[in-house]
mmCIF file of C-alpha atoms in Angstrom:
data_model
loop_
_atom_site.group_PDB
_atom_site.id
_atom_site.type_symbol
_atom_site.label_atom_id
_atom_site.label_comp_id
_atom_site.label_asym_id
_atom_site.label_seq_id
_atom_site.Cartn_x
_atom_site.Cartn_y
_atom_site.Cartn_z
ATOM 1 C CA MET A 1 23.422 -22.535 -9.038
ATOM 2 C CA ALA A 2 25.554 -22.820 -5.946
ATOM 3 C CA GLN A 3 25.829 -26.193 -4.261
ATOM 4 C CA ASN A 4 26.335 -24.711 -0.806
ATOM 5 C CA ALA A 5 23.290 -24.524 1.423
ATOM 6 C CA ILE A 6 22.169 -23.238 4.774
ATOM 7 C CA MET A 7 21.438 -26.382 6.781
ATOM 8 C CA VAL A 8 18.879 -26.480 9.557
ATOM 9 C CA PRO A 9 19.721 -29.187 12.131
ATOM 10 C CA GLN A 10 17.055 -31.592 13.357
ATOM 11 C CA SER A 11 15.717 -31.107 16.857
ATOM 12 C CA LYS A 12 14.765 -33.843 19.303
ATOM 13 C CA ASP A 13 11.100 -33.259 18.466
ATOM 14 C CA GLU A 14 11.784 -33.705 14.760
ATOM 15 C CA LYS A 15 13.738 -36.900 15.314
ATOM 16 C CA ALA A 16 10.833 -38.150 17.405
ATOM 17 C CA GLY A 17 8.512 -37.575 14.442
ATOM 18 C CA ILE A 18 6.389 -34.846 16.011
ATOM 19 C CA ASN A 19 4.236 -33.048 13.422
ATOM 20 C CA SER A 20 4.251 -29.293 13.828
ATOM 21 C CA ARG A 21 3.058 -26.267 11.942
ATOM 22 C CA LYS A 22 4.960 -24.177 9.453
ATOM 23 C CA TYR A 23 4.158 -20.855 11.206
ATOM 24 C CA GLU A 24 3.437 -19.481 14.656
ATOM 25 C CA HIS A 25 0.048 -17.813 15.079
ATOM 26 C CA ARG A 26 -0.502 -14.677 17.132
ATOM 27 C CA LEU A 27 -3.442 -12.479 18.100
ATOM 28 C CA GLY A 28 -2.945 -8.806 18.862
ATOM 29 C CA ILE A 29 -4.815 -5.635 19.786
ATOM 30 C CA GLU A 30 -3.626 -2.068 19.202
ATOM 31 C CA ASN A 31 -4.789 1.441 19.970
ATOM 32 C CA ARG A 32 -3.625 4.225 17.669
ATOM 33 C CA MET A 33 -3.852 8.008 18.035
ATOM 34 C CA ALA A 34 -3.027 10.279 15.110
ATOM 35 C CA TYR A 35 -2.875 13.936 14.168
ATOM 36 C CA VAL A 36 -4.709 14.821 10.937
ATOM 37 C CA PHE A 37 -2.640 17.126 8.713
ATOM 38 C CA PRO A 38 -4.686 20.285 7.942
ATOM 39 C CA THR A 39 -3.890 20.137 4.218
ATOM 40 C CA LYS A 40 -7.299 21.533 3.249
ATOM 41 C CA SER A 41 -9.497 24.269 4.693
ATOM 42 C CA PHE A 42 -12.018 21.570 5.654
ATOM 43 C CA PHE A 43 -9.569 20.230 8.258
ATOM 44 C CA GLN A 44 -8.864 23.735 9.511
ATOM 45 C CA GLY A 45 -12.500 24.238 10.479
ATOM 46 C CA GLU A 46 -13.168 26.888 7.841
ATOM 47 C CA GLU A 47 -15.740 24.808 5.939
ATOM 48 C CA SER A 48 -16.528 22.012 8.400
ATOM 49 C CA LEU A 49 -19.235 21.993 11.043
ATOM 50 C CA GLU A 50 -16.878 20.112 13.398
ATOM 51 C CA LEU A 51 -13.085 20.470 13.541
ATOM 52 C CA THR A 52 -11.196 17.307 12.546
ATOM 53 C CA SER A 53 -7.732 17.396 14.139
ATOM 54 C CA PHE A 54 -7.202 13.944 15.653
ATOM 55 C CA SER A 55 -8.129 10.346 15.016
ATOM 56 C CA TYR A 56 -8.468 7.351 17.315
ATOM 57 C CA SER A 57 -8.591 3.750 16.084
ATOM 58 C CA PRO A 58 -8.650 0.336 17.819
ATOM 59 C CA HIS A 59 -7.186 -2.586 15.825
ATOM 60 C CA LEU A 60 -7.645 -6.360 16.021
ATOM 61 C CA ARG A 61 -4.880 -8.333 14.252
ATOM 62 C CA PHE A 62 -4.106 -11.975 13.470
ATOM 63 C CA SER A 63 -0.583 -12.744 12.282
ATOM 64 C CA PHE A 64 1.765 -15.483 11.090
ATOM 65 C CA HIS A 65 5.399 -15.569 12.268
ATOM 66 C CA LEU A 66 8.382 -17.616 11.167
ATOM 67 C CA PRO A 67 9.275 -20.005 14.014
ATOM 68 C CA ALA A 68 12.801 -20.161 15.384
ATOM 69 C CA HIS A 69 13.751 -23.300 13.452
ATOM 70 C CA SER A 70 12.173 -22.382 10.109
ATOM 71 C CA PRO A 71 14.577 -22.860 7.167
ATOM 72 C CA LEU A 72 13.525 -19.364 6.010
ATOM 73 C CA LYS A 73 14.590 -17.739 9.305
ATOM 74 C CA PRO A 74 18.247 -17.236 8.251
ATOM 75 C CA LEU A 75 17.010 -15.485 5.085
ATOM 76 C CA TYR A 76 14.134 -13.309 6.295
ATOM 77 C CA GLY A 77 14.826 -12.968 10.019
ATOM 78 C CA ASP A 78 11.956 -12.044 12.330
ATOM 79 C CA SER A 79 9.356 -11.465 9.610
ATOM 80 C CA TYR A 80 5.585 -11.657 10.090
ATOM 81 C CA TRP A 81 2.398 -10.949 8.165
ATOM 82 C CA GLY A 82 -1.348 -11.108 8.710
ATOM 83 C CA ILE A 83 -4.746 -9.453 8.498
ATOM 84 C CA GLY A 84 -6.179 -6.598 10.571
ATOM 85 C CA LEU A 85 -9.541 -4.948 11.234
ATOM 86 C CA SER A 86 -9.956 -1.441 12.654
ATOM 87 C CA GLN A 87 -12.448 1.374 13.216
ATOM 88 C CA PHE A 88 -11.524 5.065 12.870
ATOM 89 C CA TYR A 89 -13.075 7.935 14.826
ATOM 90 C CA PHE A 90 -12.407 11.512 13.643
ATOM 91 C CA GLY A 91 -14.895 13.317 15.872
ATOM 92 C CA ASN A 92 -16.880 14.316 12.783
ATOM 93 C CA LYS A 93 -19.309 11.465 12.139
ATOM 94 C CA ASN A 94 -21.809 13.516 10.137
ATOM 95 C CA GLU A 95 -19.348 14.837 7.530
ATOM 96 C CA LEU A 96 -16.569 12.191 7.506
ATOM 97 C CA GLY A 97 -18.147 9.152 9.153
ATOM 98 C CA ASN A 98 -16.548 6.527 11.380
ATOM 99 C CA PRO A 99 -14.965 4.345 8.698
ATOM 100 C CA PHE A 100 -13.632 0.818 9.188
ATOM 101 C CA ALA A 101 -10.550 -0.667 7.523
ATOM 102 C CA LEU A 102 -9.771 -4.255 6.553
ATOM 103 C CA TYR A 103 -6.099 -4.666 5.692
ATOM 104 C CA ILE A 104 -3.105 -6.925 5.292
ATOM 105 C CA PHE A 105 0.103 -6.099 7.120
ATOM 106 C CA GLN A 106 3.699 -7.232 7.150
ATOM 107 C CA GLY A 107 6.739 -6.432 9.235
ATOM 108 C CA THR A 108 10.377 -7.348 9.603
ATOM 109 C CA ARG A 109 13.184 -6.662 12.074
ATOM 110 C CA LEU A 110 15.502 -3.743 11.354
ATOM 111 C CA ALA A 111 17.712 -3.981 14.430
ATOM 112 C CA SER A 112 18.063 -5.754 17.798
ATOM 113 C CA LEU A 113 18.263 -3.293 20.694
ATOM 114 C CA GLY A 114 18.678 -5.904 23.368
ATOM 115 C CA ARG A 115 17.965 -9.530 24.112
ATOM 116 C CA LYS A 116 14.211 -8.908 24.272
ATOM 117 C CA ILE A 117 13.750 -5.623 22.375
ATOM 118 C CA GLN A 118 13.906 -5.105 18.626
ATOM 119 C CA LEU A 119 13.050 -2.377 16.128
ATOM 120 C CA ASN A 120 10.673 -3.427 13.325
ATOM 121 C CA PHE A 121 9.493 -1.844 10.092
ATOM 122 C CA GLU A 122 5.819 -2.478 9.260
ATOM 123 C CA TRP A 123 3.348 -1.596 6.494
ATOM 124 C CA ASN A 124 -0.450 -1.913 6.268
ATOM 125 C CA PHE A 125 -2.481 -1.879 3.059
ATOM 126 C CA GLY A 126 -6.203 -2.415 2.586
ATOM 127 C CA VAL A 127 -9.624 -0.939 1.975
ATOM 128 C CA SER A 128 -11.658 1.341 4.230
ATOM 129 C CA GLY A 129 -15.426 1.737 4.045
ATOM 130 C CA GLY A 130 -18.220 3.627 5.766
ATOM 131 C CA TRP A 131 -17.082 7.134 4.818
ATOM 132 C CA GLN A 132 -19.569 9.983 4.412
ATOM 133 C CA PRO A 133 -18.624 11.244 0.914
ATOM 134 C CA TYR A 134 -19.110 14.666 -0.608
ATOM 135 C CA ASP A 135 -22.660 15.390 -1.731
ATOM 136 C CA ILE A 136 -23.670 18.767 -3.089
ATOM 137 C CA GLU A 137 -26.975 18.672 -1.173
ATOM 138 C CA ASN A 138 -26.487 16.437 1.867
ATOM 139 C CA ASN A 139 -22.758 16.854 2.612
ATOM 140 C CA PRO A 140 -21.524 19.979 0.777
ATOM 141 C CA ASN A 141 -18.729 20.879 3.229
ATOM 142 C CA ASN A 142 -16.729 17.675 2.754
ATOM 143 C CA LYS A 143 -14.792 18.441 -0.425
ATOM 144 C CA VAL A 144 -11.946 16.056 0.456
ATOM 145 C CA VAL A 145 -13.558 12.578 0.355
ATOM 146 C CA GLY A 146 -15.588 11.630 -2.712
ATOM 147 C CA SER A 147 -16.344 7.933 -2.146
ATOM 148 C CA ARG A 148 -17.680 5.576 0.513
ATOM 149 C CA PHE A 149 -14.687 3.263 0.019
ATOM 150 C CA ASN A 150 -11.046 4.371 0.040
ATOM 151 C CA ALA A 151 -7.631 2.755 0.034
ATOM 152 C CA TYR A 152 -5.918 2.589 3.435
ATOM 153 C CA ILE A 153 -2.105 2.875 3.442
ATOM 154 C CA ASN A 154 0.029 2.902 6.590
ATOM 155 C CA THR A 155 3.732 2.535 7.339
ATOM 156 C CA GLY A 156 5.835 2.992 10.447
ATOM 157 C CA LEU A 157 8.445 1.867 12.968
ATOM 158 C CA VAL A 158 7.642 -0.378 15.928
ATOM 159 C CA LEU A 159 9.553 -1.257 19.104
ATOM 160 C CA ASN A 160 8.744 -4.844 20.103
ATOM 161 C CA TRP A 161 9.400 -5.872 23.704
ATOM 162 C CA GLN A 162 9.152 -9.596 24.470
ATOM 163 C CA LEU A 163 7.608 -9.748 27.943
ATOM 164 C CA SER A 164 7.449 -13.563 28.065
ATOM 165 C CA ASP A 165 7.479 -16.590 25.781
ATOM 166 C CA PHE A 166 3.892 -15.836 24.796
ATOM 167 C CA VAL A 167 3.323 -12.092 25.293
ATOM 168 C CA SER A 168 4.947 -9.080 23.634
ATOM 169 C CA MET A 169 4.232 -5.349 23.730
ATOM 170 C CA GLU A 170 4.535 -2.952 20.770
ATOM 171 C CA LEU A 171 5.126 0.803 20.811
ATOM 172 C CA GLY A 172 5.520 2.712 17.568
ATOM 173 C CA SER A 173 4.906 5.681 15.307
ATOM 174 C CA ASP A 174 3.340 5.673 11.856
ATOM 175 C CA LEU A 175 2.068 7.584 8.830
ATOM 176 C CA THR A 176 -1.387 6.973 7.340
ATOM 177 C CA HIS A 177 -2.966 7.908 4.018
ATOM 178 C CA PHE A 178 -6.564 7.458 2.833
ATOM 179 C CA SER A 179 -7.412 7.957 -0.844
ATOM 180 C CA ASN A 180 -9.655 6.545 -3.578
ATOM 181 C CA GLY A 181 -6.972 6.854 -6.257
ATOM 182 C CA ASN A 182 -9.114 9.297 -8.276
ATOM 183 C CA THR A 183 -11.770 6.655 -8.893
ATOM 184 C CA GLN A 184 -14.228 9.271 -7.590
ATOM 185 C CA TYR A 185 -14.103 13.066 -7.389
ATOM 186 C CA PRO A 186 -13.160 14.891 -5.167
ATOM 187 C CA ASN A 187 -10.079 13.046 -3.931
ATOM 188 C CA SER A 188 -7.977 15.349 -1.768
ATOM 189 C CA GLY A 189 -7.219 12.442 0.537
ATOM 190 C CA LEU A 190 -6.527 12.391 4.258
ATOM 191 C CA ASN A 191 -3.053 12.179 5.839
ATOM 192 C CA MET A 192 -2.128 11.480 9.462
ATOM 193 C CA VAL A 193 0.908 10.967 11.696
ATOM 194 C CA GLY A 194 0.597 9.268 15.041
ATOM 195 C CA GLY A 195 1.592 6.657 17.571
ATOM 196 C CA LYS A 196 0.377 3.230 18.633
ATOM 197 C CA LEU A 197 0.477 0.912 21.613
ATOM 198 C CA GLY A 198 -0.399 -2.766 21.420
ATOM 199 C CA ILE A 199 -0.017 -6.217 22.885
ATOM 200 C CA THR A 200 0.337 -9.570 21.083
ATOM 201 C CA TYR A 201 -0.277 -13.077 22.386
ATOM 202 C CA LYS A 202 1.206 -16.234 20.816
ATOM 203 C CA LEU A 203 -1.593 -18.764 20.405
ATOM 204 C CA ASP A 204 0.624 -21.839 19.982
ATOM 205 C CA THR A 205 1.360 -23.644 23.216
ATOM 206 C CA ARG A 206 4.619 -25.213 22.082
ATOM 207 C CA SER A 207 7.497 -24.286 19.828
ATOM 208 C CA GLN A 208 6.614 -24.696 16.157
ATOM 209 C CA LEU A 209 9.249 -26.629 14.218
ATOM 210 C CA PRO A 210 9.424 -27.940 10.650
ATOM 211 C CA LYS A 211 8.718 -31.643 10.198
ATOM 212 C CA ALA A 212 12.235 -32.379 9.010
ATOM 213 C CA ALA A 213 15.575 -30.705 8.443
ATOM 214 C CA GLN A 214 15.568 -28.617 5.307
ATOM 215 C CA SER A 215 18.144 -26.640 3.406
ATOM 216 C CA VAL A 216 18.026 -23.422 1.430
ATOM 217 C CA ALA A 217 20.461 -22.711 -1.388
ATOM 218 C CA GLU A 218 23.106 -20.125 -0.555
ATOM 219 C CA PHE A 219 22.217 -16.812 -2.166
ATOM 220 C CA GLN A 220 23.847 -15.861 -5.448
ATOM 221 C CA PRO A 221 23.398 -12.320 -6.871
ATOM 222 C CA HIS A 222 21.330 -12.426 -10.044
ATOM 223 C CA ILE A 223 18.926 -10.454 -12.250
ATOM 224 C CA SER A 224 15.206 -11.269 -12.314
ATOM 225 C CA TYR A 225 12.628 -9.899 -14.730
ATOM 226 C CA ASP A 226 9.075 -8.798 -13.954
ATOM 227 C CA VAL A 227 6.278 -8.378 -16.497
ATOM 228 C CA ILE A 228 3.140 -6.652 -15.143
ATOM 229 C CA ALA A 229 -0.100 -5.676 -16.899
ATOM 230 C CA TYR A 230 -2.537 -3.457 -15.000
ATOM 231 C CA GLY A 231 -5.654 -1.383 -15.451
ATOM 232 C CA SER A 232 -8.052 0.842 -13.534
ATOM 233 C CA TRP A 233 -10.443 3.740 -13.940
ATOM 234 C CA ARG A 234 -10.315 7.343 -12.805
ATOM 235 C CA LYS A 235 -12.141 10.653 -12.555
ATOM 236 C CA LYS A 236 -10.603 13.958 -13.601
ATOM 237 C CA GLY A 237 -10.936 17.600 -12.685
ATOM 238 C CA VAL A 238 -10.702 19.867 -15.746
ATOM 239 C CA GLU A 239 -9.647 23.497 -15.700
ATOM 240 C CA VAL A 240 -12.087 26.149 -16.899
ATOM 241 C CA TYR A 241 -11.373 29.849 -16.396
ATOM 242 C CA GLY A 242 -8.595 29.064 -13.896
ATOM 243 C CA SER A 243 -10.541 26.695 -11.629
ATOM 244 C CA LYS A 244 -11.109 22.955 -11.740
ATOM 245 C CA ILE A 245 -14.499 21.321 -12.125
ATOM 246 C CA PRO A 246 -15.192 17.560 -12.149
ATOM 247 C CA SER A 247 -15.596 15.932 -15.544
ATOM 248 C CA PRO A 248 -18.798 13.841 -15.683
ATOM 249 C CA TYR A 249 -16.961 11.000 -17.429
ATOM 250 C CA THR A 250 -15.000 8.004 -16.130
ATOM 251 C CA TYR A 251 -11.721 7.333 -17.933
ATOM 252 C CA THR A 252 -9.827 4.088 -18.539
ATOM 253 C CA VAL A 253 -6.192 3.573 -17.518
ATOM 254 C CA MET A 254 -4.067 0.683 -18.880
ATOM 255 C CA GLY A 255 -0.352 0.091 -18.579
ATOM 256 C CA MET A 256 2.569 -2.286 -18.256
ATOM 257 C CA ASN A 257 5.823 -2.501 -16.293
ATOM 258 C CA LEU A 258 8.752 -4.335 -17.872
ATOM 259 C CA SER A 259 11.398 -4.496 -15.152
ATOM 260 C CA ALA A 260 14.939 -5.818 -14.815
ATOM 261 C CA LEU A 261 15.884 -6.006 -11.122
ATOM 262 C CA TYR A 262 19.254 -6.917 -9.622
ATOM 263 C CA ASN A 263 18.838 -9.123 -6.542
ATOM 264 C CA PHE A 264 21.385 -7.949 -3.951
ATOM 265 C CA THR A 265 20.059 -10.356 -1.287
ATOM 266 C CA TYR A 266 17.005 -12.570 -0.884
ATOM 267 C CA LYS A 267 15.290 -9.564 0.748
ATOM 268 C CA PHE A 268 16.304 -6.635 -1.463
ATOM 269 C CA ARG A 269 16.401 -5.956 -5.183
ATOM 270 C CA ALA A 270 16.482 -2.840 -7.378
ATOM 271 C CA GLY A 271 16.701 -1.876 -11.029
ATOM 272 C CA LEU A 272 15.008 -0.169 -13.967
ATOM 273 C CA SER A 273 11.576 -0.475 -15.557
ATOM 274 C CA LEU A 274 10.068 0.497 -18.904
ATOM 275 C CA ASP A 275 6.511 1.759 -18.317
ATOM 276 C CA PRO A 276 4.147 2.125 -21.317
ATOM 277 C CA LEU A 277 0.868 3.840 -20.340
ATOM 278 C CA TYR A 278 -2.530 4.735 -21.756
ATOM 279 C CA ASP A 279 -4.435 7.291 -19.635
ATOM 280 C CA GLY A 280 -7.823 8.161 -21.106
ATOM 281 C CA SER A 281 -8.033 11.304 -18.965
ATOM 282 C CA ALA A 282 -4.684 12.779 -20.048
ATOM 283 C CA ASN A 283 -4.862 16.308 -21.488
ATOM 284 C CA VAL A 284 -8.654 16.467 -21.290
ATOM 285 C CA TYR A 285 -9.843 20.072 -21.120
ATOM 286 C CA GLY A 286 -13.071 22.074 -20.901
ATOM 287 C CA GLU A 287 -14.383 24.696 -23.296
ATOM 288 C CA PRO A 288 -16.984 27.069 -21.832
ATOM 289 C CA ILE A 289 -20.216 27.591 -23.771
ATOM 290 C CA ILE A 290 -21.155 31.204 -24.464
ATOM 291 C CA VAL A 291 -24.857 31.801 -23.810
ATOM 292 C CA GLY A 292 -27.124 34.815 -23.655
ATOM 293 C CA PRO A 293 -27.754 36.747 -20.437
ATOM 294 C CA ARG A 294 -31.128 35.069 -19.867
ATOM 295 C CA GLU A 295 -30.202 31.573 -20.969
ATOM 296 C CA PRO A 296 -29.184 28.854 -18.463
ATOM 297 C CA ASN A 297 -25.512 27.949 -18.538
ATOM 298 C CA PRO A 298 -25.159 24.218 -19.377
ATOM 299 C CA GLY A 299 -21.514 24.167 -18.253
ATOM 300 C CA PRO A 300 -18.399 23.540 -20.320
ATOM 301 C CA ILE A 301 -17.897 21.043 -23.123
ATOM 302 C CA ILE A 302 -15.386 18.357 -22.089
ATOM 303 C CA VAL A 303 -12.937 17.825 -24.950
ATOM 304 C CA GLN A 304 -10.783 14.700 -25.269
ATOM 305 C CA PRO A 305 -7.544 15.139 -27.230
ATOM 306 C CA PRO A 306 -6.290 12.839 -30.040
ATOM 307 C CA PHE A 307 -5.303 9.268 -29.118
ATOM 308 C CA GLY A 308 -1.571 10.036 -29.214
ATOM 309 C CA ASN A 309 -2.000 12.650 -26.485
ATOM 310 C CA ARG A 310 -3.186 9.909 -24.125
ATOM 311 C CA LEU A 311 -0.072 7.757 -24.522
ATOM 312 C CA ALA A 312 3.281 7.867 -22.739
ATOM 313 C CA LEU A 313 6.379 5.750 -22.285
ATOM 314 C CA GLY A 314 8.168 6.109 -18.959
ATOM 315 C CA LEU A 315 11.477 4.974 -17.519
ATOM 316 C CA SER A 316 11.679 4.466 -13.746
ATOM 317 C CA ALA A 317 14.157 3.385 -11.076
ATOM 318 C CA ARG A 318 12.685 0.880 -8.616
ATOM 319 C CA SER A 319 13.492 -0.975 -5.415
ATOM 320 C CA GLU A 320 11.716 -3.752 -3.535
ATOM 321 C CA LEU A 321 11.692 -5.301 -0.077
ATOM 322 C CA VAL A 322 11.065 -9.015 -0.584
ATOM 323 C CA LEU A 323 9.567 -11.021 2.297
ATOM 324 C CA PRO A 324 7.534 -14.236 2.530
ATOM 325 C CA VAL A 325 4.151 -13.982 0.737
ATOM 326 C CA PHE A 326 4.301 -10.216 0.085
ATOM 327 C CA THR A 327 6.716 -7.826 -1.609
ATOM 328 C CA ILE A 328 6.503 -4.034 -1.316
ATOM 329 C CA GLY A 329 8.233 -1.561 -3.605
ATOM 330 C CA MET A 330 8.597 2.041 -4.648
ATOM 331 C CA GLY A 331 9.944 3.855 -7.666
ATOM 332 C CA ILE A 332 10.384 7.211 -9.354
ATOM 333 C CA GLY A 333 10.356 7.880 -13.072
ATOM 334 C CA ARG A 334 9.793 10.273 -15.939
ATOM 335 C CA ASN A 335 7.963 9.886 -19.230
ATOM 336 C CA VAL A 336 10.653 9.945 -21.908
ATOM 337 C CA LEU A 337 8.029 9.841 -24.683
ATOM 338 C CA ARG A 338 4.807 11.690 -24.005
ATOM 339 C CA GLY A 339 1.873 13.307 -25.740
ATOM 340 C CA GLY A 340 0.850 16.512 -23.955
ATOM 341 C CA LYS A 341 1.650 18.443 -20.790
ATOM 342 C CA ASP A 342 -0.245 16.112 -18.412
ATOM 343 C CA PHE A 343 2.646 13.645 -18.782
ATOM 344 C CA ASP A 344 5.297 16.245 -17.881
ATOM 345 C CA GLY A 345 7.149 16.124 -14.568
ATOM 346 C CA THR A 346 7.950 13.004 -12.581
ATOM 347 C CA TYR A 347 5.785 10.135 -11.403
ATOM 348 C CA GLN A 348 6.086 8.054 -8.250
ATOM 349 C CA VAL A 349 4.785 4.510 -7.810
ATOM 350 C CA PHE A 350 4.159 2.406 -4.711
ATOM 351 C CA TRP A 351 2.996 -1.202 -4.854
ATOM 352 C CA VAL A 352 2.336 -4.491 -3.097
ATOM 353 C CA LYS A 353 2.802 -7.894 -4.741
ATOM 354 C CA ALA A 354 1.067 -10.977 -3.350
ATOM 355 C CA ARG A 355 2.651 -14.200 -4.569
ATOM 356 C CA THR A 356 0.241 -16.771 -6.049
ATOM 357 C CA SER A 357 3.044 -19.107 -7.176
ATOM 358 C CA LYS A 358 6.821 -19.015 -7.565
ATOM 359 C CA THR A 359 6.445 -17.221 -10.907
ATOM 360 C CA SER A 360 3.124 -15.299 -10.645
ATOM 361 C CA PHE A 361 1.681 -12.597 -8.392
ATOM 362 C CA ILE A 362 -1.180 -10.141 -7.894
ATOM 363 C CA HIS A 363 -0.130 -6.496 -8.173
ATOM 364 C CA VAL A 364 -1.806 -3.522 -6.446
ATOM 365 C CA GLY A 365 -0.166 -0.125 -6.878
ATOM 366 C CA TYR A 366 -0.657 3.627 -6.645
ATOM 367 C CA ASN A 367 0.689 6.304 -8.991
ATOM 368 C CA LEU A 368 1.420 9.918 -7.978
ATOM 369 C CA LYS A 369 2.589 12.905 -9.982
ATOM 370 C CA ASP A 370 5.352 15.211 -8.698
ATOM 371 C CA PHE A 371 5.019 13.780 -5.157
ATOM 372 C CA GLU A 372 1.681 15.508 -4.545
ATOM 373 C CA GLU A 373 -1.004 14.862 -7.155
ATOM 374 C CA ALA A 374 -2.889 11.547 -7.066
ATOM 375 C CA ASN A 375 -2.966 9.913 -10.483
ATOM 376 C CA PHE A 376 -4.521 6.436 -10.483
ATOM 377 C CA LEU A 377 -4.656 2.959 -8.980
ATOM 378 C CA MET A 378 -2.788 0.074 -10.621
ATOM 379 C CA LEU A 379 -4.651 -3.250 -10.357
ATOM 380 C CA GLY A 380 -2.972 -6.062 -12.229
ATOM 381 C CA LEU A 381 -1.254 -9.407 -12.611
ATOM 382 C CA GLY A 382 2.394 -10.220 -13.222
ATOM 383 C CA PHE A 383 5.000 -12.929 -13.458
ATOM 384 C CA THR A 384 8.710 -13.179 -12.706
ATOM 385 C CA LEU A 385 11.400 -14.742 -14.847
ATOM 386 C CA ASN A 386 14.492 -16.206 -13.182
ATOM 387 C CA ASN A 387 12.962 -16.079 -9.750
ATOM 388 C CA GLN A 388 15.375 -17.785 -7.335
ATOM 389 C CA ARG A 389 13.404 -17.222 -4.126
ATOM 390 C CA PRO A 390 13.402 -20.325 -1.916
ATOM 391 C CA ASP A 391 9.753 -20.015 -0.791
#
């Protein structure tokens, strides 16, 4: 461990013994407009009673910011995180609803464009509720949303303009995705691209400083190891005579990630992961029942393959952006050992880690296949070996 450290000098307030908070607190409002990608005929007006092309959403946000004299400021820069609440309007209340979203968000500075203007990267992740899901009798046109609750995922770039010591304005563009992670069927999802305009007010009336001078060890490149166990459930569409129908069963998903990640800086690390997986829905298929001309058709028989055809072992490359409290990451991999064609191709993973201690965290992730097909959610717990983060 290096003996060098980044020293934070004491201010006059600190020497005077003034107690102050660890973070600055800010309250913000945003308005967002977005274009809904017409990925399905429902969004093109072919099956919908009302055309869904645009979305409007107001947002109320409370955030924590690192103050200027925080000992973590030299490591993480202008980083912030918080909680947001929003309402979405698609102009199609009867078939889609006006869902709300409760989410966490985090951002960090990418570049300074002037003394008072900077470019930030920000992500949002949470749950949205109040959707009008598909129902064969009451909502037959909506074949894209199958559940009242869906995951809300958003990422984008934001220009932050500091108007005064207490007020800043934000202008940005973003991408949004809603999905239930195949926990219900159908799950075509909803994707949007748009822009946002907001204003943020700093609630603290004086500069927030640490109680005393602190030091943070100078960074040394190293390898850390993550062990994650996760599980979830999913629905599956099975193919019969060339078209997919929903299986009536709910299938269990269980897996692990065993990762070795090289820490390039306190904020960025990347490496490889071994990913064993059990997917109870893998390689399920339907066999049609042959009946007489006057007999009712009971539908196909859903056949589950042998246990080995539901197992896979993947190898993935991963990278993570590490900030206070939360870490976000993404990876791409392939199953090197697999039982059946459902494990062919590549898989992509996106995740958020919320630190519960220096060594443990809560893990929430999302798995895709071949960049287009939703696989499953990943809800789990993990711990890190050789974690040298200062916070």
